[in-house]
Every structure is written in C-alpha cells, then in structure tokens.
XYZ file of C-alpha atoms in Angstrom:
536
model
C 50.891 -0.577 -122.409
C 48.770 0.161 -125.476
C 47.091 3.371 -126.258
C 43.607 2.006 -125.553
C 44.486 0.830 -122.158
C 44.052 3.117 -119.245
C 46.411 2.932 -116.398
C 45.047 1.883 -113.059
C 44.706 4.932 -110.865
C 43.566 5.682 -107.394
C 39.888 5.482 -108.367
C 40.238 1.900 -109.523
C 42.210 1.027 -106.516
C 39.458 2.494 -104.355
C 36.902 0.439 -106.248
C 38.894 -2.696 -105.703
C 39.259 -1.976 -102.064
C 35.590 -1.257 -101.824
C 34.838 -4.623 -103.326
C 36.759 -6.353 -100.506
C 35.839 -4.601 -97.316
C 37.199 -5.764 -94.016
C 40.285 -7.637 -95.203
C 42.809 -8.180 -92.437
C 46.417 -9.223 -92.402
C 47.830 -12.048 -90.399
C 47.946 -9.909 -87.295
C 44.260 -9.102 -87.590
C 44.788 -5.489 -88.588
C 42.558 -3.881 -91.258
C 44.277 -3.420 -94.657
C 41.783 -1.140 -96.295
C 39.012 1.231 -95.280
C 36.076 2.068 -97.445
C 36.620 5.414 -99.031
C 34.701 8.323 -97.705
C 34.130 6.595 -94.396
C 35.601 9.476 -92.506
C 35.617 12.078 -95.214
C 39.370 12.579 -94.771
C 41.708 13.154 -97.738
C 44.020 10.322 -98.774
C 47.145 10.333 -96.740
C 50.175 8.221 -96.251
C 48.390 5.896 -93.831
C 45.210 5.310 -95.861
C 44.754 2.660 -98.719
C 43.828 5.417 -101.158
C 47.478 6.245 -101.188
C 49.259 3.625 -103.350
C 52.391 4.011 -101.401
C 50.766 3.683 -97.937
C 51.142 0.662 -95.665
C 49.145 -0.421 -92.483
C 51.231 0.556 -89.474
C 50.699 -0.945 -86.031
C 48.613 1.323 -83.805
C 46.812 2.878 -86.718
C 43.096 3.337 -87.403
C 42.581 -0.383 -87.934
C 43.306 -1.086 -84.284
C 40.736 1.502 -83.186
C 38.065 -0.153 -85.257
C 38.796 -3.518 -83.653
C 38.514 -2.048 -80.163
C 35.193 -0.505 -81.026
C 33.844 -3.819 -82.232
C 35.038 -5.644 -79.122
C 33.354 -3.076 -76.890
C 30.116 -3.513 -78.824
C 30.243 -7.286 -78.336
C 30.977 -6.913 -74.624
C 28.023 -4.558 -74.196
C 25.770 -7.026 -75.939
C 26.844 -9.783 -73.543
C 26.299 -7.584 -70.449
C 22.848 -6.634 -71.689
C 21.926 -10.264 -72.165
C 23.077 -11.143 -68.649
C 21.124 -8.225 -67.174
C 18.025 -9.238 -69.075
C 18.325 -12.803 -67.784
C 18.774 -11.593 -64.176
C 15.758 -9.305 -64.493
C 13.669 -12.154 -65.713
C 14.752 -14.328 -62.813
C 13.891 -11.545 -60.305
C 10.533 -10.973 -61.895
C 9.802 -14.650 -61.589
C 10.284 -14.361 -57.833
C 8.060 -11.290 -57.466
C 5.282 -12.174 -59.801
C 3.188 -15.080 -58.524
C 0.023 -16.626 -59.677
C -3.113 -16.147 -57.522
C -2.969 -19.799 -56.532
C 0.651 -19.520 -55.397
C -0.054 -16.306 -53.436
C -2.979 -17.938 -51.628
C -0.881 -20.982 -50.780
C 1.887 -18.825 -49.349
C -0.584 -16.802 -47.197
C -2.373 -19.814 -45.777
C -1.829 -20.802 -42.092
C 0.520 -23.677 -41.424
C -1.081 -27.003 -40.725
C -2.321 -27.291 -37.116
C 0.010 -28.922 -34.605
C -0.167 -30.154 -31.020
C 0.778 -27.674 -28.258
C 2.910 -29.077 -25.462
C 4.539 -27.822 -22.272
C 7.220 -29.334 -20.040
C 6.624 -31.129 -16.755
C 8.740 -29.464 -14.061
C 9.429 -29.078 -10.360
C 8.586 -25.766 -8.727
C 7.294 -24.179 -5.526
C 3.681 -23.434 -6.284
C 1.858 -20.490 -4.733
C -1.758 -19.449 -5.041
C -1.844 -15.658 -4.924
C -4.489 -12.988 -4.469
C -3.792 -9.910 -6.575
C -5.487 -6.607 -5.643
C -4.852 -2.865 -5.759
C -4.298 -0.854 -2.579
C -3.527 2.649 -1.345
C -0.470 3.567 0.725
C -1.695 5.405 3.818
C -0.303 6.277 7.271
C -0.777 3.712 10.005
C -3.152 6.100 11.805
C -5.276 8.943 10.539
C -7.229 11.017 13.065
C -9.963 13.547 12.413
C -9.676 16.381 14.918
C -13.138 17.478 15.992
C -14.358 20.083 18.454
C -15.926 19.266 21.783
C -19.060 20.894 23.143
C -18.689 24.569 23.992
C -19.415 25.769 27.500
C -21.846 28.309 26.146
C -23.411 28.600 22.699
C -22.250 26.956 19.485
C -18.564 26.019 19.104
C -16.641 28.510 16.966
C -13.109 28.097 15.632
C -11.001 30.811 17.264
C -7.459 29.675 16.414
C -5.702 27.441 13.847
C -1.938 27.464 14.465
C -1.066 24.704 11.934
C -1.256 24.312 8.165
C -1.369 21.233 5.936
C 2.010 19.526 5.867
C 3.203 20.906 9.208
C 4.803 18.468 11.675
C 3.017 17.825 14.959
C 4.869 17.094 18.192
C 3.459 15.529 21.352
C 1.615 18.079 23.472
C 1.237 20.534 20.580
C -1.799 22.775 20.240
C -3.844 21.696 17.204
C -6.692 24.204 17.327
C -8.738 26.414 19.608
C -12.515 26.284 19.724
C -14.486 28.897 21.625
C -11.359 29.768 23.551
C -10.652 26.183 24.630
C -7.578 24.226 23.441
C -7.471 21.034 21.404
C -4.077 19.326 21.745
C -2.257 16.139 20.750
C -1.121 13.555 23.296
C 0.693 10.250 22.721
C -1.515 7.183 23.026
C -3.483 4.521 21.180
C -6.793 4.554 23.084
C -9.091 7.308 21.788
C -10.624 9.745 24.257
C -14.168 8.504 24.824
C -15.111 10.163 28.139
C -14.286 13.144 30.309
C -11.638 12.290 32.876
C -12.320 13.737 36.322
C -10.516 13.316 39.618
C -11.376 9.963 41.101
C -11.709 8.236 37.712
C -10.140 4.805 37.304
C -9.232 2.933 34.103
C -6.846 2.339 31.204
C -7.559 5.783 29.788
C -6.387 7.330 33.092
C -3.210 5.263 32.908
C -2.672 6.479 29.314
C -3.109 10.095 30.449
C -0.631 9.633 33.290
C 1.944 8.141 30.921
C 1.435 10.941 28.380
C 1.822 13.661 31.014
C 4.903 11.974 32.452
C 6.461 11.808 28.971
C 5.932 15.567 28.655
C 7.715 16.216 31.935
C 4.693 16.360 34.254
C 5.045 13.354 36.513
C 2.420 12.417 39.097
C 5.130 12.272 41.739
C 4.217 8.775 42.817
C 1.175 10.028 44.704
C -1.389 8.125 42.630
C -1.737 4.433 41.893
C -1.420 3.621 38.194
C -4.761 4.206 36.503
C -6.244 6.280 39.348
C -6.925 10.005 38.879
C -5.688 11.363 42.203
C -3.846 14.344 43.612
C -0.665 13.629 41.647
C -2.553 13.464 38.365
C -4.325 16.723 39.223
C -1.036 18.483 39.738
C 0.426 17.090 36.497
C -2.643 18.101 34.479
C -2.641 21.599 35.969
C 1.024 21.986 34.999
C 0.373 20.814 31.423
C -2.495 23.253 30.854
C -0.442 26.044 32.345
C 2.350 25.287 29.867
C -0.103 25.700 26.989
C -1.318 29.004 28.399
C -4.781 27.829 29.461
C -6.646 27.060 32.667
C -8.122 23.558 32.932
C -11.841 23.162 33.330
C -12.944 22.472 36.920
C -14.372 19.048 37.522
C -17.057 20.461 39.818
C -19.337 23.363 39.120
C -19.874 26.151 41.684
C -16.265 27.142 42.209
C -15.681 24.821 45.196
C -19.054 25.334 46.860
C -19.523 21.597 47.319
C -16.238 21.259 49.147
C -17.013 24.229 51.363
C -20.389 22.764 52.226
C -18.761 19.450 53.056
C -16.264 21.184 55.255
C -19.079 22.938 57.165
C -20.815 19.579 57.616
C -17.667 18.089 59.066
C -17.256 21.019 61.428
C -20.840 20.724 62.669
C -20.644 16.949 63.064
C -17.416 17.323 64.943
C -18.955 19.679 67.455
C -21.905 17.362 68.060
C -19.588 14.481 68.541
C -17.523 16.436 71.005
C -20.597 17.378 73.079
C -21.869 13.806 73.170
C -18.483 12.470 74.134
C -18.121 14.994 76.970
C -21.605 14.242 78.292
C -20.862 10.541 78.348
C -17.579 11.134 80.103
C -19.250 13.256 82.746
C -22.006 10.704 83.311
C -19.511 7.882 83.651
C -17.521 10.028 86.161
C -20.654 10.778 88.203
C -20.966 14.354 87.086
C -23.917 16.118 85.574
C -25.126 15.725 82.108
C -28.143 16.261 79.975
C -29.538 12.912 81.051
C -28.952 13.387 84.792
C -31.708 13.735 87.335
C -33.145 17.081 88.510
C -30.273 17.729 90.907
C -27.661 16.230 88.666
C -26.098 14.553 91.638
C -25.101 10.948 91.762
C -26.272 8.734 94.507
C -23.413 7.644 96.696
C -21.975 4.346 95.627
C -24.606 3.842 92.996
C -22.619 5.071 90.041
C -25.801 6.675 88.803
C -27.147 10.143 89.042
C -30.076 10.957 91.233
C -33.290 10.107 89.604
C -31.671 7.571 87.386
C -33.124 4.817 89.516
C -36.567 6.111 88.860
C -35.696 6.289 85.225
C -34.281 2.824 85.426
C -37.376 1.723 87.278
C -39.354 3.072 84.415
C -37.201 1.042 82.012
C -34.752 3.855 81.030
C -30.938 3.831 81.250
C -29.472 7.381 80.951
C -25.872 6.169 80.702
C -26.720 3.801 77.872
C -28.529 6.616 76.052
C -25.458 8.835 76.374
C -23.269 6.146 74.940
C -25.668 5.698 72.038
C -25.711 9.454 71.374
C -21.927 9.537 71.391
C -21.793 6.663 68.899
C -24.282 8.376 66.599
C -22.319 11.628 66.782
C -19.124 9.776 65.916
C -20.855 8.088 62.960
C -22.206 11.424 61.740
C -18.717 12.883 61.911
C -17.224 9.965 59.973
C -19.901 10.325 57.302
C -19.247 14.045 56.988
C -15.524 13.469 56.751
C -16.068 10.871 54.009
C -18.257 13.317 52.117
C -15.564 15.945 52.430
C -12.911 13.548 51.225
C -15.090 12.641 48.250
C -15.732 16.274 47.472
C -12.067 17.051 47.629
C -11.224 13.993 45.529
C -13.588 15.032 42.775
C -12.554 18.645 42.972
C -9.806 19.914 40.692
C -9.027 19.921 36.964
C -10.711 17.636 34.473
C -9.740 16.548 30.975
C -12.674 16.901 28.553
C -12.745 14.260 25.839
C -13.062 16.953 23.169
C -9.808 18.655 24.144
C -7.434 15.667 23.840
C -6.490 13.905 20.580
C -4.413 10.760 21.080
C -1.882 9.962 18.347
C 0.068 6.694 18.214
C 3.459 8.033 17.130
C 5.294 11.324 16.860
C 6.202 13.376 15.013
C 2.865 13.312 13.267
C 1.830 15.526 10.355
C -1.155 17.601 9.350
C -2.770 16.161 6.223
C -5.603 18.610 5.693
C -7.071 21.678 7.368
C -10.760 22.064 6.557
C -11.822 24.574 9.217
C -11.618 28.347 9.079
C -11.234 30.812 11.909
C -14.600 32.270 12.817
C -16.572 29.392 11.309
C -18.731 27.020 13.262
C -16.824 23.900 14.282
C -19.473 21.516 13.027
C -17.219 18.991 11.258
C -13.610 17.847 11.380
C -11.264 20.759 11.906
C -8.202 19.035 10.487
C -6.774 15.569 9.845
C -3.594 14.356 11.501
C -1.757 11.209 10.448
C 1.080 9.329 12.079
C 2.870 6.036 12.172
C 4.635 4.062 9.451
C 3.015 3.757 6.057
C 0.789 0.732 5.410
C -1.350 -0.403 2.486
C -5.125 -0.452 2.771
C -7.570 -2.120 0.411
C -11.064 -3.618 0.310
C -11.389 -7.281 -0.662
C -14.346 -8.402 -2.781
C -16.633 -11.161 -1.607
C -14.936 -13.922 -3.613
C -11.476 -13.159 -2.173
C -12.167 -12.489 1.510
C -12.005 -16.180 2.493
C -8.631 -16.640 0.760
C -6.770 -14.129 2.922
C -5.934 -14.439 6.625
C -3.949 -12.436 9.136
C -0.253 -13.278 9.052
C -0.047 -14.313 5.391
C 2.949 -13.075 3.438
C 2.730 -10.819 0.449
C 4.427 -8.204 -1.673
C 3.924 -4.494 -2.306
C 4.900 -3.171 -5.743
C 4.802 0.440 -6.946
C 4.677 0.767 -10.717
C 5.450 4.488 -10.378
C 8.552 4.228 -8.191
C 9.492 0.651 -9.253
C 9.833 -0.307 -5.581
C 9.103 -3.836 -4.310
C 8.786 -4.554 -0.588
C 7.836 -7.743 1.261
C 4.744 -7.432 3.453
C 2.406 -9.214 5.872
C -1.363 -9.078 6.321
C -2.129 -7.200 9.553
C -5.908 -7.508 9.604
C -8.931 -8.511 7.549
C -12.336 -7.154 8.526
C -15.163 -9.593 9.191
C -17.879 -7.202 8.102
C -18.376 -5.380 4.843
C -17.713 -1.628 4.763
C -17.315 1.289 2.381
C -14.282 3.548 2.174
C -14.825 7.231 2.896
C -12.854 10.182 1.608
C -11.593 13.219 3.449
C -15.015 14.824 3.092
C -16.652 11.890 4.842
C -18.400 10.744 1.665
C -18.146 7.267 0.145
C -15.112 7.032 -2.130
C -16.289 4.036 -4.143
C -14.208 1.273 -2.534
C -16.445 -1.368 -1.004
C -15.755 -4.752 0.549
C -13.805 -6.203 3.464
C -11.073 -3.886 4.727
C -7.595 -5.430 4.664
C -4.494 -3.716 6.067
C -1.044 -4.889 4.946
C 2.128 -3.925 6.824
C 5.476 -3.753 4.976
C 8.431 -5.740 6.299
C 10.516 -2.557 6.140
C 9.579 1.102 6.306
C 8.122 2.385 3.047
C 9.650 5.553 1.556
C 7.589 8.697 2.111
C 7.252 9.159 -1.648
C 4.819 6.214 -1.744
C 2.268 7.973 0.505
C -1.015 8.225 -1.348
C 0.106 5.999 -4.242
C -2.016 3.235 -5.730
C 0.112 0.075 -5.564
C -0.201 -3.595 -6.448
C -0.658 -6.107 -3.632
C 0.164 -9.785 -4.069
C -0.858 -12.012 -1.151
C 0.274 -15.653 -1.010
C -2.962 -17.443 -0.172
C -1.396 -20.933 -0.366
C 1.973 -22.523 -1.064
C 3.460 -25.984 -1.562
C 6.409 -24.948 0.654
C 8.777 -27.285 -1.272
C 9.178 -27.894 -5.033
C 6.588 -30.315 -6.403
C 5.921 -31.905 -9.772
C 3.629 -29.526 -11.664
C 1.975 -29.292 -15.065
C 0.036 -26.457 -16.718
C -3.604 -26.376 -15.676
C -4.584 -26.781 -19.346
C -2.906 -30.198 -19.405
C -5.378 -31.663 -16.872
C -8.234 -33.603 -18.496
C -10.732 -36.278 -17.530
C -11.414 -39.599 -19.166
C -14.849 -41.022 -19.894
C -14.472 -43.074 -16.731
C -13.923 -39.980 -14.599
C -10.172 -40.392 -14.091
C -7.965 -37.303 -14.048
C -5.130 -37.635 -16.530
C -2.421 -35.795 -18.412
C -1.302 -36.823 -21.906
C 2.433 -37.129 -22.526
C 3.649 -36.445 -26.069
C 6.281 -38.920 -27.266
C 8.112 -39.435 -30.527
C 6.122 -42.554 -31.357
C 2.747 -41.362 -30.062
C 0.958 -40.310 -26.903
C 0.680 -41.765 -23.407
C -1.948 -40.997 -20.776
C -0.858 -40.742 -17.143
C -3.369 -40.860 -14.295
C -2.679 -38.160 -11.723
C -4.038 -36.753 -8.488
C -4.114 -32.922 -8.638
C -3.034 -30.823 -5.650
C -2.344 -27.143 -5.039
C -3.020 -24.865 -7.976
C -1.722 -21.420 -8.689
C 0.028 -19.262 -11.277
C -1.590 -21.353 -14.004
C -0.052 -24.625 -12.787
C -1.291 -27.640 -10.829
C 0.761 -29.901 -8.594
C 0.198 -33.547 -9.578
C 1.059 -36.969 -8.182
C 1.070 -39.814 -10.740
C -0.849 -42.992 -9.992
C 1.038 -45.918 -8.524
C 1.339 -47.814 -11.836
C 1.988 -44.715 -13.975
C 5.110 -42.663 -14.466
C 5.569 -38.949 -15.020
C 8.949 -37.242 -14.905
C 10.241 -33.705 -15.081
C 11.318 -32.828 -18.613
C 8.577 -34.818 -20.337
C 6.147 -32.765 -22.384
C 2.410 -32.911 -21.800
C -0.223 -31.836 -24.287
C -2.007 -28.591 -23.431
C -3.817 -28.061 -26.716
C -4.755 -29.976 -29.878
C -6.150 -28.931 -33.264
C -9.906 -28.870 -33.641
C -11.291 -32.278 -34.399
C -8.424 -34.166 -32.784
C -8.519 -35.986 -29.506
C -6.005 -35.337 -26.786
C-alpha cells in the first residue's frame, strides 16, 4: 500500500453498507443495517464491526417479523373495508328501492275450505245472575193509625228459616212461610181455595197439623187450632176474624135458644091437641067432644072453615124451621169465628233457607215502602231481549252461561220469555235501564254462590242442523245475473261455479246443497274475496 492510499476503515465500510441497504443472505436474514438506525455503538453483532457476523436470532429476524406484521395488518384492513362496503350497500337504498320494498304485495284471491260441521244459529246477550225468587217484604194495614216499624230482627245477609219473624209493624208480626202462591187476601175461617191448602201445608211442615179435622183447602176447626198454635209460638195473638169479641156468636146462640123454646111450645100444643087435650086453639072449655077427635067448638070453627089441629101442625112446622135457621146461623157464626191470617202478615217464600238481601226500613219510621228484600231458590240468569231477538228465542231452547270473571261455563235452558215488553227495576223501585222482553234462563247444574249479582254472557242456540252438514263461509255465497245462488271453487287451472241451495246459517257459515248436476266436496276451497276490479 502506497503512502497516498488510505486504508479502508469503518467509515468507508459504513458508507458501502449504506449504499446497499436491505441485503439478505440465502436464509433471508439481513446482512447490514444502516448506521445510526438505532443510535447504538458498533458491537460484535453489527456490520460496523469488521469482525462481526450475522447470527441467527439477531436483529435481522426482528425486522422481518415487523414487516410481516405490517403486511398482515394491511390485508386485514382491506378485508374489513370490503366488508363494511358490502354492509353499507345493504343498508343504504335508493328512494326508488325503498318505495318498492314498502309497497303492498300484489292483490290475491281469498279462499276458505268447504267443510262438514254442525251449524248453530245463536243469540248472544248479557244477563245478570239473580236468585230464583226475590220478594219485597211490605207492611199490611195497621189496625189503628199509620203503620210504624217497631222491630227489625234481621240484617242484610242473614239466613231466613221457614216460620221466622221478618219484621214487626205497629206491634203485628210479619213472618215467612213456605209456598209459591203469594198472599193476596185475608184468610178467615170458612175460606176455601188453593191458598188455604198452601197455608195448611205450611203449618203442618212447621209442626202444627190440622189433625185431620178439615178437608184439604177448607179453613175449618183444625186449621184454626194450627194457626193459633203457630202465632203462640211466635209470641203473638192472632187477629180475630170477627169484630166484637164474639158478640155475633153470642147473639146467634140466644136466637137458637129462643127458637128452640118456641118450637118446644108448638110441638107440645100439637101433641096435646092430637091427644084430645087442651091447647091454645081449643074451644072455650078446652074439652074434646066424645068420639070426635076434636075439641069442643072446633066444629063451629070447622063450620066456619077453620081447622085448629091443622093450624097447630103448621105452627109446629114454622117453629121447627125457625129453630133450624137459628142453628144454621149459629153454626155459620162459629165457623167464621176464630183466628184469621191477614195477607200483610204472611210472606211466602219458595225455598228455605232464604237470605236477606237488603234492609231498607228503620225502627220508628213509617212503613210506607218495602221493609226488606228476601231472596231464595237456586240462582238463575235474567235478561231483557231486544225487539229483533225476541222471536228467535223460545222456552226450552238450550244455551250456555259464561262468567268472564270466574271463568265458569255452565249449560242452561230457557225457562221463560215474556210476551209483553217491560222495564227492569232496581232495589229502589226505579227503572234500572234494562228494557225489552224478560227472559229467564235456568242452569243445568247449580251455579256457585260467587256468581250472584255478576254480569254474565248468555249464548242461546236459536237453531241447529242437528247433524254435520256441508257448509261454506257466508261470504262465499253470491248470485249470478240470472238469479242463481252459487259458490266459486278455486282450482289450480282456474275457477268453477257451483249452484247451491242455502240452508241454516250461523256462526258466519251457511249450510249448502249443490245442484243435481254440480259437485261440491269437503276440502275444496271456495272464493270469499277477490281484489278490486276482478270478478269472482
């Protein structure tokens, strides 16, 4: 090496390495690193050191890993950007595409199947669950003055047994007796009728039998005794049937006594005259003529047209008739004498135990209106039918009671339908708003007490096909221009009209019978609606 030549040092080497950045050996490892890249001093493992060599696992491998990670990140970013673009394409639509997506589908034909079913035509109304009988207890006329409530032994909700005291008005009792016929007249001894028979049965059921003395339905001595015993058990005296404390009977007895004496005198006089003795009609001496059979002077009387013996017989007959009439009057007086049952003191209730619904009276107040209301019997449903439904319902039709509150369903039967229009009244006697034809429905089984007073749904079967029949929806029935009734069957290759005769309708369906030359089978579909502008 000459003197002008400078030896190659580390600086030149660094320059050479800098001129060839990124050279790699056969294994892909970096051979050099630009100087000052890390700011570290030359060391054994860096190119700045002439004696250094690239070892596996050195800084060249770290650089490669960093580059690979950078490439992988770039690829992931590209994929994410592509996916975001695809998603945005699904979310972002043009106004035309949005309108097309929101538009209704093209109109289509509506069909329904032909089927077999038992068809019923039903009447649906609302009703109230009430006791079978509800009785307003009112006061009868007071003996003197205005009727005043003097005792109220029961409260609302209390049970009522047969024979129980319901109230007391002006010192007189008002009690409950078993029976269906309401008290409409005062019952006095000698009365005859179904109401007397009902009284006898009620008293007998309470332990006061007539003893077999009276015919059924006749208010006689046995009924008097039974009624006296019943009142005594309540702690009251019955009202007498006759005023005057028996004066009429005493007068009749005096008349019988007097008539009896007159009859006795007339009979004795006749007997004496027939025996030839003296008598009021004998002659002046009172002696009979021998063998004549007549008293002296009777011939003169007979000559004058009189017959004393005949007159005596007539007087005896009249006296006997007067006695019989007096005895009949006495018997009648005695028959009508005794206790009576005023209509205002008896309240007949169909079944026991009954219950007190309301008590509207107060002790000391005038008994001008209903004192209390008593109900009995099994629960029934009561409603008022409007004009357009009254002819669809008849007694004996089947139905169903449904409580939306208790979720209870019970079969039922129509008990009665009124022929005249009426208005429902509340407990205060005022109109409650319900108006129409009263219908009472009886359940097939006893309704639970919790349903009392509830508003329930009534379904009455007004008509039924009894057996399954071929039916179609009512909307499927149409008419042709020629007046024929038809249904239109939808088929794969078109439509087919079938002439039918409609029958019972109900529940939105109509029973149909196809014409002789037409066919209609269960399972086929008939058209019930078509798009506007199309023909069925």
